[in-house]
Structures are given as C-alpha cells and as structure tokens.
Amino acid sequence: MRRPRAPLFLARAVYRKRRLRDAARLLPLLGFFLLVLPLLWDAAPGRGAGQTVVYIFGVWAGLIGLAAYLAPGLARPDADDQAEDS
Amino acid sequence: MSFNALVLTCLAYVAFLFLVAFVVERRASRGQMGFLRSPLVYTLSLSIYCTAWTFYGAVGYAARSGLEFLTIYLGPTLIFVGWWWVLRKLVRIGRQQRVTSIADLISSRYGKSNLLGVLVTVIAVVAATPYIALQLQSVTLSFGVFASATPESWALPNRDATAVWVAAGLALFTILFGTRNLDAKEQHHGIVMAIAVEAVVKLVALLAVGIFVVWGLGGGPVAMIERIETYADPNWVIQPGRWVGLIFLSAAAVISLPRMFQVMVVENVDEGHLARASWAFPLYLFLMSLFILPIAVIGLERMPADTNPDMLVLTLPLAEGQGGLAMLAFLGGFSSATSMVIVETIALATMLSNHILMPAWLWLRPKAALSGDLRGGILLARRLSIMGVLALGLAYFRLSGGSAALAAIGLIAFAGMAQVLPALLGGIFWRGGTQAGALMGLSIGFVVWAFTLFLPSFGAGAVMSAQVFEQGLFGLGWLRPQALFGTSGMDPLTHSIFWSLALNTAAYAVGSLMSFPDPVERIQGAAFVNAFDDEVQAERLGWTHGQAEPEALMNMAQRILGDEAAISFFEAEAGGQGKAGFLPDLTPAFLAGLERRLAGSVGAATAHAMISQLFGRATVTVEDLLAVANETAQIMEYSARLEEQQGELSRTARQLREVNEKLTQLSVQKDAFLSQISHELRTPMTSIRAFSEILTEGDLPAAMVANYGRIIHDEAKRLTRLLDDLLDLSVLENGTVQLNLELANLGDLIDRSLAAASQTRPERAFDIQRDYTKEEIFLRTDPDRLVQVFINLISNSRKYCDAADPVLRIAVRQKGGRVVVDFLDNGLGIAKESQGLIFEKFARLTDQSRAGGAGLGLAICREVMANLGGTVTYVPGQRGAAFRVTVPLRLEKTALAG
C-alpha cells in the first residue's frame, strides 16, 4: 500500500499557528493547576518538604521550557490572520 | 574590610553606573541604539521586580514561612508564560496610545479622565512610599552589617544620615538621567541600561552566595535537600489560602506596579522582545529563587538564634570569613535597592507631574498654556516630584523606625497597587467598563485596602486605636479591620486582598453597568479592547513591522512635497548625519524635521499622524483625529470654493467665446452688409443714371422713352422697396411698430400667403401639403404682419428648395396657448454652420444668384414674430429646410409692453 497522502487541509501553517496560540493561552492555566497541586498533598511537617521543593522547581523549569518552546512561533509576525480569533 | 573601603567601593560602583547611563544616553541621542534594543536588555530591565525585598527579604521570608516565599515569583511566572493573554495587549496598547504610566493608561482608557489619573497616582504613591522606605532601610541595614565590628550587632550610629545620603544620591542619579530630556514616549535608555547592568550584578551576587552555601557549606544539592527536610519546621506548611492568594497577588502586582509598568510597557522599544522575555524573565526569577531556601536553612543552622534572617545573605558569608563574597552580596543588594528606587521614582514622578502638578500649575496660571513652551515647567515638575517621592520614602523610613519585617511591607504595597487591576483588565477586555465604574471600584478598593491592611500595619494604637481593632469602626462589630463582615477565618493579608478586590470588582462592574460613557470614552474603549484589529489593515498596507524604512518615508515625502524638495531635504539631512550620498538614519531629529516639513503641506496633526503611523505602531488618538478632521475640513472647504470659482470662470469663458464668435461673424456680416447695401443701392442707381442720361439726350422714339421710363420706374421701386425693408426692420427692432390686432382664421392666412408667394418663381410647381381641419384656428393677432412672415418663409422655400419635385408641407399644431406652424420642404436644408446666422440681416447664403431680395427677409420675420409675441426658428434635423413659427393664440396688448 502506498503511504496515505497529506490530509486535505489547506492553510496548515495558519492552523498550526492558531493552535500554538491556544497552547500559549493554556500554559498559565496548566501552570496554576500544577502549582496548587501540592496543597492537596499530605503535608505533615518535616515530611515531603524536600520533595515539594523539587516538585515546584521542576514544574517551574518545565513552564519556562514550554514557554521558550512556544515563544519563537508566537513572535514570528506573518500576514496570515492577525485578526484576533479569541 | 573597613567602612571607608565599603563606601569607596560603593561610590566607584555608582560612578560606573553613571558612566554606563551617560554613554548609553549619548549613543541613543545619536540614534545608535544597537544592542540597546535587544531582548536581553529588556528582560534584564524587567528584573527590577526583584528589589532588595527579594535580595535580602526572600531569605528572611523563607526562614520564617518556608516555601511560601516562592509565590511572589510564581505569580509573575504565570503571567509571563501566559503573556499572550494580558501582557501582549498591554504592550500593544501602550505603544499605540503612547502611554506614559499606568495612571495615564487608566485615565486614557476611561475618556482621558484626569480625576482617574489623580486617583491612580495617589494610590501608587501611597502604596510605593513604604516600599521605597524599605529599600532605604535595606541599604542602611547592609551598611550597618559592615560598619559594626561583629555581625550580630546592628548599631549604626549615623543610621539616619546614611539613609539621607543614599536618598540624595538616588535623587541625583534619577534627576540626571530621568529628566535629561522630555521624550514623548518617556523612554530613558540610559537608566534602562544601568538597570540591566544592576540586574546582572544582583543575579551574579545571589548565585555566588548560593553556590558557596550549597557546595561550600551544605555539601551539594542532595545533602541540601535532606537538610531542608530535617530543618522544615511547622511554620513551613503551605497554607492553601495564602498560597493561592499570594500567587494571585504577585501576578496582579507584576502587571500593575508602577515600576513594572514603566519598564515593561513604557520603556519597551519592540513588541517582539516580550516573546523572549516570556520565558527569559521567569528563568531569571527561577535563578534568583533557586538558592534562597538553602541560604535560609544553612543560615538558621549556623548563625546565632537572634540573627536577623533578612540579612542572612550578607551575614552568612561574613561569618564564614568570605569578605569578597560579602562585598559582592552587598553590591547585589545595593543594586536591587537602587534600581528599584530609581525606576519607581521615575514612574511616580511622571504620574505626579502629568496628572497632578502640571494640571494644577496650568489651572493656576492659564496663560502659561498659551505661551507655548511648557518643557521647562514639565521638567521642573518632574524634578520636584522625584525629590518629593524620595523625601516621602525617607520620612516614612524615619517615622516607622525601620522595624517592620521586609516581606510584610512589600506585600502591603502589592495589595495596594493590585487595586488598579479590575479597572485595568476591565479596560482592556470589556468595552462596557466606564469611568464611573472605574472611579467607584478604585476608590472603594483603596479605602478597603487602607482600612484592612495599610493602617493596621502601623500597629494597634498607631493610627487606628486598639478599640477599632477589637470592636470595629464606630463600635460596629462587622467593621473590624481584620474581620470584615465577620470573616475572621483568614489571615489579615488574605482577608484584605479578598475583601478589597471583591468589593473593588463589584463596584467597578455595578458602576459600569449603571452609567453611560461619553463619546471619547467609548472610542477609547473600543480602541483599547480592539487593539489588535488594526493589524490586518496595517499588513495590507505593507507595514508589517510598523517600522518605516527611509525609502518609504522618502516616497511619502516625495508625494507630498514634490520630488525636488523631498530629495534635497533628505540629502541635506543625510549630509548633516555625515552620510552624504545615502539615505539618512531615522533619528528623532530627522523625523521631527520631516514632520515639520510635512506639516507645512498637510497640517501639523496630519503630519504627526502620518509619521507616527509609518514609524511606530502608535495609533492616532481621538484628539489627533479631530485635529486632522479639522484641517481636512478646512482644506476641503477651500478647494470647494476654488472649484466653484473655477466652474464660474469656465462658464464665463465659454460664454465669452460664444459671444466673441458671434461678434466676429457679425463683423463679417457688417462688412458684407455694407458692401451688399452699396451694391444693392448701386445697381438700381446705375441703371437709373444710365437710362436717365439717355433720356436727357432726347431724339428718342417714344416707345423707347416709355421703355426706359418704365425701367427707371422699376428700379426706383426696387430702391424704395429696399429702403422700405430697412426702415421696416429698424422700426421693428426699435419696437415702435403699430399692430392692428383682430381675429383671423389661420387657414385663411395661409391661403393668402400661398397666393401671394406664388409670384415668386411662378415657373416652379410646388406640391403643397396641408391639413385643413387643423388649420381651423382663430387667432387674435396682426394678420397682415403674420402673413408677411408666412409669405417670406414660403417664398424662401420656393426660391431655395432644390428638389426635383419640390414639396412644401405646412403642419399646424396647437400647444397650450400657442399655435405652432411648421414649414417643411424636401430640399437640402440649411448647412449646420449657417443655421445660427440666417436670421441676421443680409445673411444671404453663399449663392448670390438665387437671391432675389436683399437678405433682410428672415431678419424682418424674426422681428415681426418678436413683436407678435412669438418666435420663428429653424428646426434642425429635418430632411429639408424647416422653419417653425410659434405664435400666441391671443395676443394681448399688455404682452407687447415687455
């Protein structure tokens, strides 16, 4: 069998770019969710403080990494559909 | 290390900052921005979020409450990684509207209301004063650490003097670089660069101390985590309310703090930098926070129990004998404090002078506004504001005695500034937000914040009596400052944030829903909420980056100024910049000059709008538009007047041309008339003279005499007839003709005319077509004169119709109160160019031979008809010659009077 051809979708770049923006909008919500998660943990004094520190710094670094991954695509100006789609 | 050496190092560092700022300002003024406009500098300048509160206070905070200190940095992180939501829009609006401060943004959004500007300024000053005091305190404390022989002792004999010196130095720096020039965009490149340098210093200092602590004292990261676990005390448990509340508060603060707004929006030179900062700034915060907890833990472990945890960053290296590291840490703290104070002071001074001092001054001296140059006044207001803000901070520091924990003051300031948030976010996302709503929300939020957090922070009995604390305002139990409406379950900070922002938002929403915005407010609201809508337009026009190239400016200038003028202007400017032969750089001076030149052609407002459209993303404000509309209206009115005048002129010219043509022809006719009349008179006179001479000789047969006599008689008759015609015409033309009005049948008149005209060229047989029934019309007119006209027309037809089988059709119609009689033959008609002339005197057409008369016939006809109240015209476009006689049914005597 032949490989299926590229799906019939025009303006793929524009579509990608819009979804990239959606991702950028969702990122702080994801971050907030992950950062309030430790509140639900069993926080007995002296236990798990180190884990919590590592977890929070890990989430933090992850957010920075994701933001750095998204930023170049978002910053690139091109003349597709700058009209706000929100 | 001696105290003197410390002061010397400090001065050297400050001198270095002065140098950096100075060099950068010099380069910027020459338009050599280069790396100044890089995302790195932008990100580093954002780091003024990390003040001395972060540098010293975070460790103290961590020592007291564990992980909670992280919330102060997690909130901004969320805002920055979510930059697509709010920051992007804020920066765009800031550039479009040329916003100079957060007070300006709020006031501009809500219909340029200065009242709102004043309110936001007051909130900002009240909230920032303790914060500035905090920076002075931290610098003073850090001096104290070095000054005292042992780190444990905090005695610094001249503590107040130190604070005064620091404040004075900061005022000097801020005035020098913050008010050097008056830039419409309020950008201070020198200061931004100095802050970026300071950002590096404080990051390096904190990292150095952290690395020393983790690897030098703590035995590596893994061991460090174990230490944290063992050292965690019960206070370190995360409290859900505070955790979420503080993340929210710090997120709000990073948007609304005046200094953050200043570097993030006002000093932004390129929107693209925000994308880089979206992850780079959280990374900076991450690195700043990374070693806070280890420093706190090791500090608590190694230092005596009574050590001030706020100074651990400094005291720990000193206690470990690391003088150089302590010096670096000191410089880091010094950098944090000074950069914050400088930017905060500039931001506050801008607000104070723009919204309070200048309006007040102009109100007191209205004439000053007319005299033109306000720059001096504004700069003076700025400088006074800077000194005022620093004096306020200093006064607060001395009054409060610098006792409160650093973290508490910072959070109070955050909560105060967060009151701007509902009006700010509502303003950029909700078109329905109104000035009334913003005023209500801000005032209520401010009052609640002051009552529940700010005033209680002075302690019971200081500003509010202990009685108010316990029993509520006016003894009302539900008005207790730390348990409003009986909500005593929250800690005071969360409680204050909750109630102030809840009531603030509610008041804003209700106020907006109930009020009605004025037009400027509505336009501004739409401009803010739809800040991105102009992009599509702009990109279609080809200004994708909103950055004008010199070529584009050149094109525009050529269109407006004309090629020669534009090229010579650009060449002169390029020469002035030392770039002769190339296009000039887009320096502010060049743009200002170009704008002035364009203003000469299109008006100041239009020129400004054009340049700003081309050069930045700045959108034209409502005032600009009104000014442009004004200019355009004037120009349009002027051009409409010109057009009208031109139309009138061309109409007149056409009329003149026509008249001239006619005159020329008339002149030709007059010549013809003279030659004609002399010829006409001469021919009969010649025969009369000749025959009368013959007769006088005598000896002639009687028959011959009789014949000659008859010829003389005939010729004399012809002369008489000619003279009669001329006389007739002149009588008719003078309007002194006597008319004999009576009733006559039109058919009879035509019969008479045909009979009389048959004398003319009797050899030709004409086919006369008539409709007798239609001719049964009784006219009240002068029948003899009318018949004269008919005879003339019929004779003309008989004379000139050159058809083989001549046909003359006489058509009669009645139309209104008039009778129309058409005489149509099937000849060639009259050539078009002659049609205008046939009714003139002696206008006999080309063929002389066929003319029997003197060419007065039609002229007489026209005069007769004019006297009869009718017309005779030539009807073009028929197959042959066609004359139309129009005559009124009943000619009244009065009609002749006119």
Short mmCIF file of N, CA and C in Angstrom, two decimals, chain A residues 25 81-86, chain B residues 83-93 96 271 274 428-429 526-539 617 619:
data_model
loop_
_atom_site.label_atom_id
_atom_site.label_comp_id
_atom_site.label_asym_id
_atom_site.label_seq_id
_atom_site.Cartn_x
_atom_site.Cartn_y
_atom_site.Cartn_z
N ARG A 25 -2.14 30.21 25.45
CA ARG A 25 -3.16 30.66 26.40
C ARG A 25 -3.37 29.63 27.50
N ASP A 81 -3.43 35.80 9.67
CA ASP A 81 -4.75 36.15 10.21
C ASP A 81 -4.58 36.87 11.53
N GLN A 82 -3.93 37.99 11.48
CA GLN A 82 -3.68 38.65 12.75
C GLN A 82 -4.97 39.08 13.45
N ALA A 83 -6.07 39.00 12.76
CA ALA A 83 -7.33 39.35 13.43
C ALA A 83 -7.51 38.42 14.62
N GLU A 84 -7.83 38.99 15.74
CA GLU A 84 -7.96 38.20 16.97
C GLU A 84 -9.01 37.13 16.78
N ASP A 85 -8.64 35.92 17.09
CA ASP A 85 -9.64 34.87 16.96
C ASP A 85 -10.14 34.45 18.33
N SER A 86 -9.95 35.29 19.31
CA SER A 86 -10.41 34.92 20.64
C SER A 86 -11.84 35.38 20.85
N TRP B 83 1.80 35.32 28.53
CA TRP B 83 1.89 36.70 28.00
C TRP B 83 0.89 36.95 26.91
N TRP B 84 0.46 35.88 26.21
CA TRP B 84 -0.46 36.07 25.09
C TRP B 84 -1.78 36.65 25.57
N TRP B 85 -2.11 36.42 26.83
CA TRP B 85 -3.38 36.93 27.36
C TRP B 85 -3.33 38.45 27.58
N VAL B 86 -2.48 38.86 28.52
CA VAL B 86 -2.57 40.24 29.02
C VAL B 86 -1.40 41.11 28.57
N LEU B 87 -0.18 40.61 28.78
CA LEU B 87 0.99 41.47 28.57
C LEU B 87 1.08 41.95 27.13
N ARG B 88 0.80 41.03 26.20
CA ARG B 88 0.91 41.39 24.79
C ARG B 88 -0.02 42.57 24.49
N LYS B 89 -1.22 42.48 25.03
CA LYS B 89 -2.20 43.54 24.78
C LYS B 89 -1.79 44.84 25.46
N LEU B 90 -1.27 44.71 26.68
CA LEU B 90 -0.85 45.92 27.40
C LEU B 90 0.26 46.64 26.64
N VAL B 91 1.24 45.86 26.19
CA VAL B 91 2.36 46.48 25.49
C VAL B 91 1.89 47.12 24.19
N ARG B 92 1.00 46.42 23.48
CA ARG B 92 0.49 46.97 22.24
C ARG B 92 -0.27 48.27 22.48
N ILE B 93 -1.14 48.24 23.48
CA ILE B 93 -1.92 49.45 23.77
C ILE B 93 -0.98 50.57 24.21
N GLN B 96 0.52 51.95 21.11
CA GLN B 96 -0.46 52.63 20.26
C GLN B 96 -0.88 53.97 20.84
N GLU B 271 7.90 45.22 20.33
CA GLU B 271 6.97 44.26 20.92
C GLU B 271 7.50 42.83 20.89
N LEU B 274 8.96 41.00 23.98
CA LEU B 274 8.12 40.39 25.00
C LEU B 274 8.11 38.87 24.86
N ILE B 428 -9.18 46.75 29.27
CA ILE B 428 -8.62 46.24 28.01
C ILE B 428 -9.40 45.04 27.47
N PHE B 429 -10.33 44.49 28.28
CA PHE B 429 -11.07 43.33 27.75
C PHE B 429 -12.57 43.58 27.65
N ALA B 526 -13.21 51.22 22.69
CA ALA B 526 -13.12 50.36 21.51
C ALA B 526 -11.67 50.22 21.07
N ALA B 527 -10.92 51.33 21.12
CA ALA B 527 -9.51 51.30 20.69
C ALA B 527 -8.70 50.37 21.58
N PHE B 528 -9.00 50.37 22.87
CA PHE B 528 -8.22 49.53 23.79
C PHE B 528 -8.59 48.07 23.64
N VAL B 529 -9.90 47.81 23.62
CA VAL B 529 -10.33 46.41 23.58
C VAL B 529 -9.96 45.78 22.23
N ASN B 530 -10.07 46.57 21.16
CA ASN B 530 -9.77 46.03 19.83
C ASN B 530 -8.39 46.47 19.37
N ALA B 531 -7.44 46.42 20.30
CA ALA B 531 -6.11 46.95 19.98
C ALA B 531 -5.46 46.21 18.81
N PHE B 532 -5.89 44.99 18.57
CA PHE B 532 -5.19 44.21 17.53
C PHE B 532 -5.88 44.28 16.18
N ASP B 533 -7.02 44.95 16.13
CA ASP B 533 -7.77 44.95 14.88
C ASP B 533 -7.08 45.71 13.77
N ASP B 534 -6.22 46.64 14.14
CA ASP B 534 -5.59 47.44 13.09
C ASP B 534 -4.52 46.67 12.35
N GLU B 535 -4.14 45.50 12.89
CA GLU B 535 -3.01 44.79 12.27
C GLU B 535 -3.32 44.36 10.85
N VAL B 536 -4.53 43.85 10.67
CA VAL B 536 -4.89 43.36 9.35
C VAL B 536 -4.72 44.49 8.34
N GLN B 537 -5.28 45.63 8.74
CA GLN B 537 -5.19 46.81 7.89
C GLN B 537 -3.73 47.15 7.61
N ALA B 538 -2.96 47.24 8.68
CA ALA B 538 -1.58 47.65 8.54
C ALA B 538 -0.83 46.70 7.62
N GLU B 539 -1.11 45.41 7.74
CA GLU B 539 -0.34 44.47 6.94
C GLU B 539 -0.74 44.55 5.49
N ARG B 617 3.95 51.76 15.90
CA ARG B 617 2.63 51.18 15.84
C ARG B 617 1.62 52.16 16.42
N THR B 619 -1.10 54.32 17.26
CA THR B 619 -2.34 54.64 16.58
C THR B 619 -2.68 56.09 16.88
#
